[in-house]
């Protein structure tokens, strides 16, 4: 499996990353090397192996239903690219 | 002409009535100042880790049991990945695939005398997203207070196993939702407020030639914020698809938005491509394992559910299926009735007042049963005032309305308004004499054999006494005078 230059650009767009042509080439190459590693893993015969969702034998970790203080709006919005009153402002996206 | 059969799948989301969010300790509430109930976990900040809210899990297990589901022994969470600004992590924690908390259940519905067991495919637990506040122009505002609120998803089976049914009409779709909401309210896991969005319903609809084993292309409808909208939206969509097919067109797989003011569904043109969510097991949360003993303990915690209560009301109070059904539709109404019955000897009379005057006033006021001022004790006291002759049945309605509006005790209302029934024969007699004197023509016609006029005279006497005359005495005296 190999990602095309266009696919790398699309993934970057979705992640709101602005990449130069040069960076798309560099990162695309790195992503594809990673994907090749996964392709190698795929070669293993796992026919008789149970699917594993977790590697540690721990289960049923819960917390009680108790509320505790939240962050202040200023803390919440500290990294907001754009802020309007106490909300994050984002480019309008058609409702799905 | 081909006859078409609709097949409807219902996907219902309900926020759970927990105190804190699904994976963090932020408070769960409706509305309020934006971004005041957020923390690193529900904002998806790097390095934060989720921990499962135990009560949310218990709520979903109990709901699944109440919906006659099997509980998965082993259940895990997954990440559903997509880019959207209401989802700060870039993924929603949900449950995918074969191990949701509950599977293979059913809800019984009765429409036009036919009872169906609507198959439930799955009941699972996930988290709600933030809220986009759309503003003018090309910008949106985001509030993450709702992000991470426990959300339960309940999905019906469109292709049910033998012995179970699917939903095939707008009536059935609405009735299914009415039954489901009632069960959630009885369980106390949801507030069921469709208009506030804490209960949301997204039906998918397809039609096929009647008798065909294949499924047609389905569309999904969003923005249905009331039972009426669900009914109208589903009905509209069935008719629209039929029209498209009859005109030789094809139904497109898409999401359509219910436009309430225009009463139509319109394409949202957003899901022409099937989304690829890249689901995978959530590595930050360990599996949940439900042992049979624990599941049984949860089953024991289930309250009496609507259907059981209905059956008991019929057996214990001798009510008809219809009356018992109306009274148990809402938990609050059933409780009102049951409390009143404790204090009064005739359940049928209590049922009539509860379903009649009480429900009529509740609906007219546009409020919920648990918001009323009148108490079951007030109703009992009023019925006793009727029994001992203090007030007539007609006056009782006035007293009841007053109790409903003010929350005052019936004795006080009767005293304040001077509503005590007149049983004194001489007082009634003088009213009768006056009425007869004022209507000589009617008296003549009555005496000539027009017996139906008795009702007219009774009405006139009641009017003259402002409804306070004892109707039995009025009848008796009138007959005597006119004979």
Coordinates of C-alpha atoms in Angstrom, one line a residue:
Chain A
X1 CA 0.0 0.0 0.0
X2 CA 1.4 3.3 -1.0
X3 CA 0.0 6.8 -0.6
X4 CA 0.0 9.1 -3.6
X5 CA 1.2 12.7 -3.4
X6 CA -2.5 13.8 -3.6
X7 CA -3.5 11.5 -0.8
X8 CA -0.7 12.9 1.5
X9 CA -1.9 16.4 0.6
X10 CA -5.5 15.5 1.5
X11 CA -4.5 14.0 4.8
X12 CA -2.5 17.2 5.6
X13 CA -5.5 19.3 4.6
X14 CA -7.8 17.3 7.0
X15 CA -5.3 17.7 9.8
X16 CA -5.2 21.5 9.0
X17 CA -1.4 21.3 8.2
X18 CA 0.0 23.6 5.7
X19 CA 2.7 21.7 3.9
X20 CA 5.1 22.9 1.1
X21 CA 5.8 20.7 -2.0
X22 CA 9.1 19.7 -0.4
X23 CA 7.5 18.7 2.9
X24 CA 4.8 16.7 1.1
X25 CA 7.6 14.7 -0.6
X26 CA 9.6 14.2 2.6
X27 CA 6.6 13.3 4.8
X28 CA 5.0 11.2 2.1
X29 CA 8.2 9.2 1.8
X30 CA 8.3 8.7 5.6
X31 CA 4.6 7.7 5.7
X32 CA 5.1 5.2 2.9
X33 CA 8.1 3.6 4.7
X34 CA 5.9 3.2 7.8
X35 CA 3.2 1.6 5.6
X36 CA 5.7 -0.8 4.2
X37 CA 6.6 -1.9 7.7
X38 CA 2.9 -2.7 8.2
X39 CA 2.8 -4.6 4.9
X40 CA 5.7 -6.7 6.2
X41 CA 3.7 -7.5 9.4
X42 CA 0.7 -8.5 7.2
X43 CA 2.8 -11.3 5.9
X44 CA 2.7 -13.1 9.2
X45 CA 0.2 -16.0 9.4
X46 CA -2.3 -15.0 12.2
X47 CA -4.9 -17.6 11.2
X48 CA -5.1 -19.2 14.6
X49 CA -4.5 -16.1 16.8
X50 CA -7.4 -14.4 18.7
X51 CA -7.7 -10.7 17.8
X52 CA -6.1 -8.7 20.6
X53 CA -7.6 -5.4 21.6
X54 CA -5.3 -4.9 24.6
X55 CA -2.0 -6.4 25.6
X56 CA -2.3 -6.1 29.3
X57 CA -4.7 -8.4 31.3
X58 CA -6.6 -5.7 33.0
X59 CA -10.4 -5.2 32.8
X60 CA -13.2 -3.2 34.3
X61 CA -11.5 0.0 35.3
X62 CA -14.2 2.5 36.2
X63 CA -14.6 5.8 38.1
X64 CA -17.5 6.7 40.3
X65 CA -20.0 9.2 38.8
X66 CA -18.8 12.2 40.7
X67 CA -18.3 15.7 39.2
X68 CA -15.3 17.9 40.0
X69 CA -14.4 21.4 38.9
X70 CA -13.7 22.1 35.3
X71 CA -11.2 24.5 33.7
X72 CA -12.0 28.2 33.5
X73 CA -13.1 29.4 30.1
X74 CA -9.8 31.3 29.7
X75 CA -7.9 28.1 30.3
X76 CA -10.2 26.2 27.9
X77 CA -9.7 28.8 25.2
X78 CA -6.0 29.5 25.8
X79 CA -5.0 27.7 22.6
X80 CA -8.0 28.7 20.5
X81 CA -6.9 29.9 17.1
X82 CA -9.8 32.3 17.1
X83 CA -12.0 33.2 20.0
X84 CA -15.4 34.9 20.2
X85 CA -16.6 35.6 23.7
X86 CA -16.3 32.1 25.4
X87 CA -16.5 30.1 22.2
X88 CA -14.0 28.7 19.7
X89 CA -14.4 30.3 16.3
X90 CA -13.9 27.9 13.3
X91 CA -14.4 28.1 9.6
X92 CA -18.1 27.3 8.8
X93 CA -18.6 23.7 7.8
X94 CA -21.7 22.4 6.1
X95 CA -23.8 20.5 8.7
X96 CA -23.5 16.8 8.4
Chain B
X1 CA -49.6 -1.0 -10.0
X2 CA -46.8 -2.2 -7.7
X3 CA -47.6 -1.9 -4.1
X4 CA -44.6 -0.7 -2.0
X5 CA -43.7 -1.6 1.5
X6 CA -41.6 0.7 3.6
X7 CA -38.8 -0.6 5.8
X8 CA -37.8 1.7 8.6
X9 CA -34.8 1.4 10.9
X10 CA -34.7 3.6 14.0
X11 CA -31.4 5.0 15.4
X12 CA -32.1 6.7 18.7
X13 CA -29.5 8.6 20.8
X14 CA -30.1 9.4 24.4
X15 CA -27.9 11.5 26.7
X16 CA -27.7 9.7 30.1
X17 CA -28.8 11.4 33.4
X18 CA -25.4 11.0 35.0
X19 CA -23.9 13.7 37.2
X20 CA -20.5 13.7 35.4
X21 CA -19.3 13.1 31.8
X22 CA -18.5 9.8 30.2
X23 CA -14.7 9.8 30.6
X24 CA -14.0 12.8 32.9
X25 CA -15.4 14.6 36.0
X26 CA -16.9 17.6 34.2
X27 CA -20.6 18.2 35.1
X28 CA -23.4 17.2 32.8
X29 CA -26.0 19.9 32.4
X30 CA -28.1 21.6 29.7
X31 CA -27.3 25.1 28.4
X32 CA -25.3 27.5 30.4
X33 CA -22.3 29.7 29.5
X34 CA -20.3 28.0 26.7
X35 CA -17.0 26.2 27.5
X36 CA -17.5 26.2 31.3
X37 CA -17.8 22.4 31.7
X38 CA -14.6 21.3 30.0
X39 CA -11.3 19.7 31.0
X40 CA -8.2 18.3 29.2
X41 CA -10.0 14.9 28.7
X42 CA -13.2 16.2 27.0
X43 CA -11.1 18.8 25.1
X44 CA -8.8 16.1 23.8
X45 CA -5.7 17.8 25.0
X46 CA -2.5 15.7 24.5
X47 CA -1.6 13.5 27.4
X48 CA -5.0 13.3 28.9
X49 CA -6.6 9.8 29.5
X50 CA -10.2 8.8 29.7
X51 CA -11.7 6.7 32.6
X52 CA -15.1 5.1 32.2
X53 CA -18.1 6.4 34.3
X54 CA -19.5 3.4 36.0
X55 CA -23.0 4.7 36.4
X56 CA -23.2 5.3 32.6
X57 CA -22.3 1.6 32.1
X58 CA -25.0 0.5 34.6
X59 CA -27.6 2.7 32.9
X60 CA -26.9 1.2 29.5
X61 CA -26.9 -2.4 30.9
X62 CA -30.2 -1.7 32.7
X63 CA -31.7 -0.2 29.5
X64 CA -30.5 -3.2 27.5
X65 CA -32.1 -5.5 30.0
X66 CA -35.4 -3.6 30.0
X67 CA -35.3 -3.9 26.2
X68 CA -35.0 -7.7 26.5
X69 CA -31.4 -7.7 25.2
X70 CA -28.6 -10.2 25.9
X71 CA -25.7 -8.5 27.6
X72 CA -22.3 -9.1 26.0
X73 CA -20.0 -10.9 28.4
X74 CA -17.0 -8.9 27.0
X75 CA -17.5 -5.4 25.6
X76 CA -14.9 -2.9 24.4
X77 CA -14.8 0.7 23.2
X78 CA -13.6 1.8 19.7
X79 CA -12.4 5.0 18.2
X80 CA -14.5 6.4 15.3
X81 CA -12.2 8.7 13.5
X82 CA -13.4 11.8 11.6
X83 CA -12.5 15.4 11.2
X84 CA -15.1 17.8 12.4
X85 CA -14.7 20.8 14.8
X86 CA -17.4 19.5 17.2
X87 CA -15.0 16.6 18.0
X88 CA -11.8 18.0 19.6
X89 CA -9.9 14.7 19.7
X90 CA -10.4 13.9 16.0
X91 CA -12.3 10.8 17.1
X92 CA -15.4 9.8 19.0
X93 CA -15.1 7.0 21.6
X94 CA -17.9 4.6 20.7
X95 CA -18.6 0.9 20.4
X96 CA -18.3 -0.8 17.1
X97 CA -18.9 -4.3 15.7
X98 CA -19.9 -7.4 17.5
X99 CA -19.6 -6.4 21.2
X100 CA -21.8 -3.5 22.1
X101 CA -23.2 -3.8 25.7
X102 CA -26.6 -5.1 24.6
X103 CA -27.7 -7.1 21.6
X104 CA -30.8 -8.9 20.2
X105 CA -33.7 -7.3 22.2
X106 CA -37.1 -6.1 21.3
X107 CA -39.8 -3.5 22.1
X108 CA -43.4 -4.4 21.9
X109 CA -45.7 -1.9 20.2
X110 CA -49.4 -2.0 19.3
X111 CA -50.7 0.0 16.4
X112 CA -54.3 -0.2 15.2
X113 CA -54.9 -3.3 17.3
X114 CA -51.8 -5.2 15.9
X115 CA -49.0 -6.0 18.3
X116 CA -45.4 -6.2 17.0
X117 CA -42.1 -7.1 18.6
X118 CA -39.7 -4.6 17.1
X119 CA -36.3 -6.2 17.0
X120 CA -33.4 -4.3 18.7
X121 CA -30.1 -4.9 17.0
X122 CA -27.8 -3.2 19.5
X123 CA -27.6 -0.9 22.5
X124 CA -24.2 0.8 23.0
X125 CA -22.4 3.5 24.9
X126 CA -20.5 6.4 23.4
X127 CA -19.8 10.1 24.0
X128 CA -21.7 13.1 22.7
X129 CA -19.9 15.8 20.7
X130 CA -19.6 19.5 21.2
X131 CA -22.2 21.9 19.8
X132 CA -21.7 24.0 16.7
X133 CA -23.5 27.4 17.0
X134 CA -24.0 28.6 13.5
X135 CA -23.6 32.3 13.0
X136 CA -23.9 34.6 10.0
X137 CA -21.3 34.4 7.3
X138 CA -18.6 31.7 6.9
X139 CA -17.7 31.2 10.6
X140 CA -19.1 28.8 13.3
X141 CA -18.7 29.0 17.0
X142 CA -18.0 25.9 19.1
X143 CA -19.1 25.1 22.6
X144 CA -17.6 21.9 24.2
X145 CA -19.8 21.7 27.2
X146 CA -21.6 18.8 25.6
X147 CA -18.4 17.1 24.5
X148 CA -18.0 13.8 26.3
X149 CA -21.5 13.7 27.8
X150 CA -22.5 10.0 28.1
X151 CA -24.6 9.0 25.1
X152 CA -26.5 5.7 24.5
X153 CA -27.4 4.5 21.1
X154 CA -30.3 2.1 20.4
X155 CA -30.7 0.7 17.0
X156 CA -33.6 -1.4 15.7
X157 CA -33.2 -4.4 13.4
X158 CA -34.3 -3.8 9.9
X159 CA -33.9 -7.5 9.0
X160 CA -35.2 -9.2 12.2
X161 CA -34.9 -12.9 13.0
X162 CA -38.0 -15.1 13.1
X163 CA -40.4 -14.1 15.8
X164 CA -39.4 -10.4 15.6
X165 CA -40.7 -7.6 13.4
X166 CA -39.4 -4.6 11.7
X167 CA -41.0 -1.1 11.5
X168 CA -43.1 -0.6 8.4
X169 CA -45.0 2.7 8.7
X170 CA -44.8 6.2 10.1
X171 CA -47.4 5.2 12.7
X172 CA -45.2 2.3 13.9
X173 CA -42.1 4.5 13.9
X174 CA -43.8 7.0 16.2
X175 CA -45.2 4.4 18.4
X176 CA -41.9 2.7 18.7
X177 CA -40.3 6.0 19.8
X178 CA -43.2 6.7 22.3
X179 CA -42.7 3.2 23.9
X180 CA -38.9 3.5 24.0
X181 CA -39.0 7.0 25.5
X182 CA -41.5 5.8 28.1
X183 CA -39.2 2.9 29.1
X184 CA -36.2 5.3 29.3
X185 CA -38.1 7.6 31.6
X186 CA -39.3 4.8 33.8
X187 CA -35.7 3.6 34.1
X188 CA -34.6 7.2 35.0
X189 CA -31.7 7.0 32.6
X190 CA -32.9 9.8 30.3
X191 CA -35.0 13.0 30.6
X192 CA -36.3 12.2 27.1
X193 CA -36.4 15.9 26.0
X194 CA -36.5 15.8 22.2
X195 CA -36.8 19.5 21.9
X196 CA -33.6 20.0 23.9
X197 CA -31.9 17.3 21.9
X198 CA -31.2 15.0 24.9
X199 CA -33.2 12.4 23.0
X200 CA -32.6 12.3 19.2
X201 CA -34.0 10.1 16.6
X202 CA -32.6 9.4 13.1
X203 CA -34.8 7.0 11.1
X204 CA -33.5 5.4 7.9
X205 CA -36.1 4.6 5.3
X206 CA -36.3 2.5 2.2
X207 CA -39.2 1.0 0.3
X208 CA -39.5 -2.2 -1.7
X209 CA -42.2 -4.0 -3.7
X210 CA -44.4 -5.7 -1.1
X211 CA -43.3 -9.3 -0.5
X212 CA -39.8 -8.7 -1.9
X213 CA -37.0 -10.1 0.2
X214 CA -34.5 -7.4 -1.0
X215 CA -34.1 -4.0 0.5
X216 CA -34.4 -0.7 -1.4
X217 CA -31.9 2.1 -1.2
X218 CA -32.3 3.9 2.1
X219 CA -32.1 7.5 3.1
X220 CA -31.6 8.8 6.6
X221 CA -33.5 11.7 8.1
X222 CA -32.1 14.2 10.6
X223 CA -33.5 17.1 12.6
X224 CA -36.6 15.4 13.9
X225 CA -37.3 17.2 17.2
X226 CA -40.7 15.9 18.3
X227 CA -42.9 12.8 17.9
X228 CA -44.9 14.8 15.4
X229 CA -41.8 15.6 13.4
X230 CA -40.8 11.9 13.4
X231 CA -44.2 10.9 12.1
X232 CA -44.5 13.6 9.5
X233 CA -40.8 13.2 8.4
X234 CA -41.1 9.5 8.0
X235 CA -44.5 9.7 6.2
X236 CA -43.1 12.4 3.9
X237 CA -40.0 10.4 3.0
X238 CA -42.0 7.2 2.3
X239 CA -44.3 9.1 -0.1
X240 CA -41.3 10.9 -1.7
X241 CA -39.5 7.7 -2.4
X242 CA -42.7 6.1 -3.9
X243 CA -43.1 9.1 -6.1
X244 CA -39.5 8.9 -7.3
X245 CA -39.8 5.2 -8.1
X246 CA -43.2 5.5 -9.8
X247 CA -41.8 8.3 -12.0
X248 CA -39.0 5.8 -13.1
X249 CA -36.3 7.5 -11.0
X250 CA -33.9 6.0 -8.4
X251 CA -33.6 6.7 -4.7
X252 CA -30.2 8.0 -3.8
X253 CA -28.4 6.9 -0.6
X254 CA -28.1 10.1 1.3
X255 CA -28.9 12.0 4.5
X256 CA -31.9 14.3 4.3
X257 CA -32.8 17.1 6.7
X258 CA -36.4 17.5 7.9
X259 CA -37.4 21.1 7.2
X260 CA -40.2 21.7 9.8
X261 CA -41.7 25.0 8.5
X262 CA -41.9 23.7 5.0
X263 CA -42.8 20.1 6.0
X264 CA -40.4 18.5 3.5
X265 CA -37.1 16.6 3.7
X266 CA -34.3 18.1 1.7
X267 CA -31.0 16.6 0.6
X268 CA -28.0 17.6 2.7
X269 CA -25.6 16.5 -0.1
X270 CA -23.0 15.6 2.5
X271 CA -22.9 11.8 2.5
X272 CA -22.6 10.9 -1.1
X273 CA -19.4 9.2 -0.2
X274 CA -19.6 6.5 2.5
X275 CA -17.4 7.8 5.3
X276 CA -14.4 5.8 6.3
X277 CA -14.2 6.0 10.1
X278 CA -11.2 3.8 10.5
X279 CA -12.6 2.2 13.6
X280 CA -10.1 0.4 15.9
X281 CA -10.2 -0.7 19.6
X282 CA -9.7 2.3 21.9
X283 CA -6.2 1.6 23.4
X284 CA -6.7 4.0 26.3
X285 CA -9.6 2.0 27.8
X286 CA -9.5 -1.6 29.0
X287 CA -12.2 -4.1 28.2
X288 CA -15.4 -4.4 30.3
X289 CA -16.3 -7.9 31.4
X290 CA -19.8 -8.5 32.7
X291 CA -20.2 -11.6 34.9
X292 CA -23.7 -13.3 35.0
X293 CA -24.1 -12.5 38.7
X294 CA -23.5 -8.8 38.2
X295 CA -25.9 -8.7 35.3
X296 CA -28.6 -10.4 37.4
X297 CA -28.0 -7.9 40.2
X298 CA -28.6 -5.1 37.6
X299 CA -31.8 -6.9 36.5
X300 CA -33.0 -6.8 40.1
X301 CA -32.6 -3.0 40.2
X302 CA -35.0 -2.6 37.3
X303 CA -38.1 -0.7 38.3
X304 CA -41.6 -1.8 37.3
X305 CA -41.7 -1.1 33.6
X306 CA -44.7 0.4 31.6
X307 CA -46.0 -2.9 30.4
X308 CA -45.8 -4.6 33.8
X309 CA -47.5 -1.7 35.4
X310 CA -50.2 -1.7 32.8
X311 CA -50.9 -5.4 33.4
X312 CA -51.0 -4.8 37.2
X313 CA -53.4 -1.8 36.9
X314 CA -55.7 -4.1 34.9
X315 CA -55.5 -6.9 37.4
X316 CA -55.5 -4.9 40.6
X317 CA -57.9 -2.1 39.8
X318 CA -60.1 -3.7 37.2
X319 CA -59.2 -1.1 34.5
X320 CA -59.6 -1.7 30.8
X321 CA -56.5 -2.2 28.7
X322 CA -57.1 1.2 27.1
X323 CA -57.4 3.0 30.5
X324 CA -54.4 1.2 32.0
X325 CA -52.4 2.0 28.8
X326 CA -53.2 5.7 29.0
X327 CA -52.4 5.9 32.7
X328 CA -49.0 4.1 32.4
X329 CA -47.8 6.0 29.3
X330 CA -46.0 8.3 31.6
X331 CA -44.4 7.3 34.9
X332 CA -45.5 10.5 36.5
X333 CA -49.1 10.1 35.5
X334 CA -49.1 6.5 36.7
X335 CA -47.8 7.7 40.1
X336 CA -50.4 10.4 40.4
X337 CA -53.1 7.9 39.7
X338 CA -51.7 5.3 42.1
X339 CA -51.3 7.7 45.0
X340 CA -54.9 8.9 44.5
X341 CA -56.2 5.3 44.4
X342 CA -54.7 4.7 47.8
X343 CA -57.1 7.2 49.3
X344 CA -60.2 6.4 47.4
X345 CA -62.4 3.3 47.2
X346 CA -63.3 3.4 43.5
X347 CA -60.3 3.2 41.1
X348 CA -62.5 3.6 38.0
X349 CA -63.6 7.1 39.2
X350 CA -60.0 8.1 40.0
X351 CA -59.0 6.8 36.6
X352 CA -61.7 8.8 34.8
X353 CA -60.7 12.1 36.6
X354 CA -56.9 11.4 36.0
X355 CA -57.4 10.6 32.3
X356 CA -60.1 13.2 31.7
X357 CA -59.9 16.5 33.4
X358 CA -56.4 16.1 34.7
X359 CA -54.8 15.2 31.5
X360 CA -56.8 17.7 29.5
X361 CA -55.6 20.5 31.8
X362 CA -52.0 19.2 31.7
X363 CA -52.1 19.2 27.9
X364 CA -53.8 22.6 27.6
X365 CA -51.2 24.1 29.9
X366 CA -48.4 22.5 27.9
X367 CA -46.6 21.2 30.9
X368 CA -45.3 17.9 32.2
X369 CA -47.2 15.8 34.7
X370 CA -44.4 16.2 37.3
X371 CA -44.8 20.0 37.1
X372 CA -48.4 20.3 38.3
X373 CA -49.5 22.0 41.5
X374 CA -52.5 19.8 42.2
X375 CA -51.7 16.7 44.4
X376 CA -53.3 13.3 44.3
X377 CA -54.6 14.1 47.8
X378 CA -56.5 17.1 46.5
X379 CA -58.3 14.9 44.0
X380 CA -59.2 12.4 46.7
X381 CA -60.6 15.2 49.0
X382 CA -62.6 16.6 46.1
X383 CA -64.1 13.1 45.3
X384 CA -65.1 12.8 49.0
X385 CA -66.8 16.2 48.9
X386 CA -68.9 14.9 46.0
X387 CA -69.8 11.8 47.8
X388 CA -71.0 13.5 50.9
X389 CA -73.1 15.9 48.8
X390 CA -71.2 19.1 49.5
X391 CA -70.6 19.7 45.8
X392 CA -72.2 18.4 42.6
X393 CA -70.4 16.8 39.8
X394 CA -70.7 19.9 37.7
X395 CA -69.2 22.1 40.5
X396 CA -66.5 19.5 41.0
X397 CA -65.1 20.4 37.5
X398 CA -64.9 24.0 38.5
X399 CA -63.2 23.1 41.8
X400 CA -60.8 20.7 39.9
X401 CA -59.8 23.4 37.4
X402 CA -59.2 25.8 40.3
X403 CA -57.1 23.2 42.2
X404 CA -55.1 22.6 39.1
X405 CA -54.4 26.3 38.5
X406 CA -53.7 27.3 42.1
X407 CA -52.8 24.1 44.0
X408 CA -55.3 25.1 46.7
X409 CA -57.2 22.5 48.8
X410 CA -60.8 21.7 47.5
X411 CA -62.4 22.6 50.9
X412 CA -60.8 26.0 50.7
X413 CA -61.9 26.6 47.1
X414 CA -65.5 25.6 47.9
X415 CA -65.5 27.9 50.9
X416 CA -63.9 30.9 49.2
X417 CA -66.1 30.7 46.1
X418 CA -69.3 29.7 47.9
X419 CA -69.7 26.6 45.8
X420 CA -71.5 24.5 48.4
X421 CA -74.3 22.6 46.8
X422 CA -77.9 23.6 47.5
X423 CA -79.8 20.7 48.8
X424 CA -82.4 22.8 50.7
X425 CA -85.6 21.9 48.9
X426 CA -87.3 25.3 49.5
X427 CA -84.4 27.2 47.9
X428 CA -84.5 25.0 44.9
X429 CA -88.3 25.1 44.8
X430 CA -88.3 28.9 44.5
X431 CA -85.8 28.7 41.6
X432 CA -88.0 26.2 39.9
X433 CA -91.1 28.3 40.3
X434 CA -89.2 31.2 38.8
X435 CA -88.1 29.2 35.8
X436 CA -91.5 27.7 35.2
X437 CA -93.1 31.2 35.4
X438 CA -90.6 32.6 32.8
X439 CA -91.2 29.8 30.3
X440 CA -94.9 29.3 30.1
X441 CA -94.8 28.0 26.4
X442 CA -92.4 25.2 27.3
X443 CA -94.5 24.2 30.3
X444 CA -97.5 23.9 28.1
X445 CA -95.6 21.8 25.5
X446 CA -94.2 19.6 28.3
X447 CA -97.6 19.0 29.6
X448 CA -98.8 18.2 26.1
X449 CA -96.4 15.3 26.0
X450 CA -93.0 16.8 25.0
X451 CA -91.2 15.0 27.9
X452 CA -87.7 15.8 26.5
X453 CA -88.1 19.3 27.7
X454 CA -87.4 18.1 31.3
X455 CA -83.7 18.5 30.4
X456 CA -84.3 22.1 29.4
X457 CA -85.9 22.9 32.7
X458 CA -83.1 21.2 34.6
X459 CA -80.6 23.3 32.7
X460 CA -82.5 26.5 33.4
X461 CA -82.7 25.7 37.1
X462 CA -79.0 24.9 37.3
X463 CA -78.2 28.1 35.6
X464 CA -80.4 30.1 38.0
X465 CA -78.6 28.5 40.9
X466 CA -75.1 28.9 39.3
X467 CA -74.8 25.2 39.1
X468 CA -75.0 24.7 42.8
X469 CA -78.4 23.0 43.0
X470 CA -78.3 19.3 43.7
X471 CA -79.3 17.8 40.3
X472 CA -81.1 14.9 42.0
X473 CA -83.3 17.2 44.0
X474 CA -84.0 19.4 41.0
X475 CA -85.1 16.5 38.9
X476 CA -87.4 15.2 41.6
X477 CA -89.0 18.5 42.3
X478 CA -89.4 19.4 38.7
X479 CA -91.3 16.1 38.0
X480 CA -93.6 16.8 40.9
X481 CA -94.3 20.4 39.8
X482 CA -94.9 19.5 36.2
X483 CA -97.1 16.5 36.8

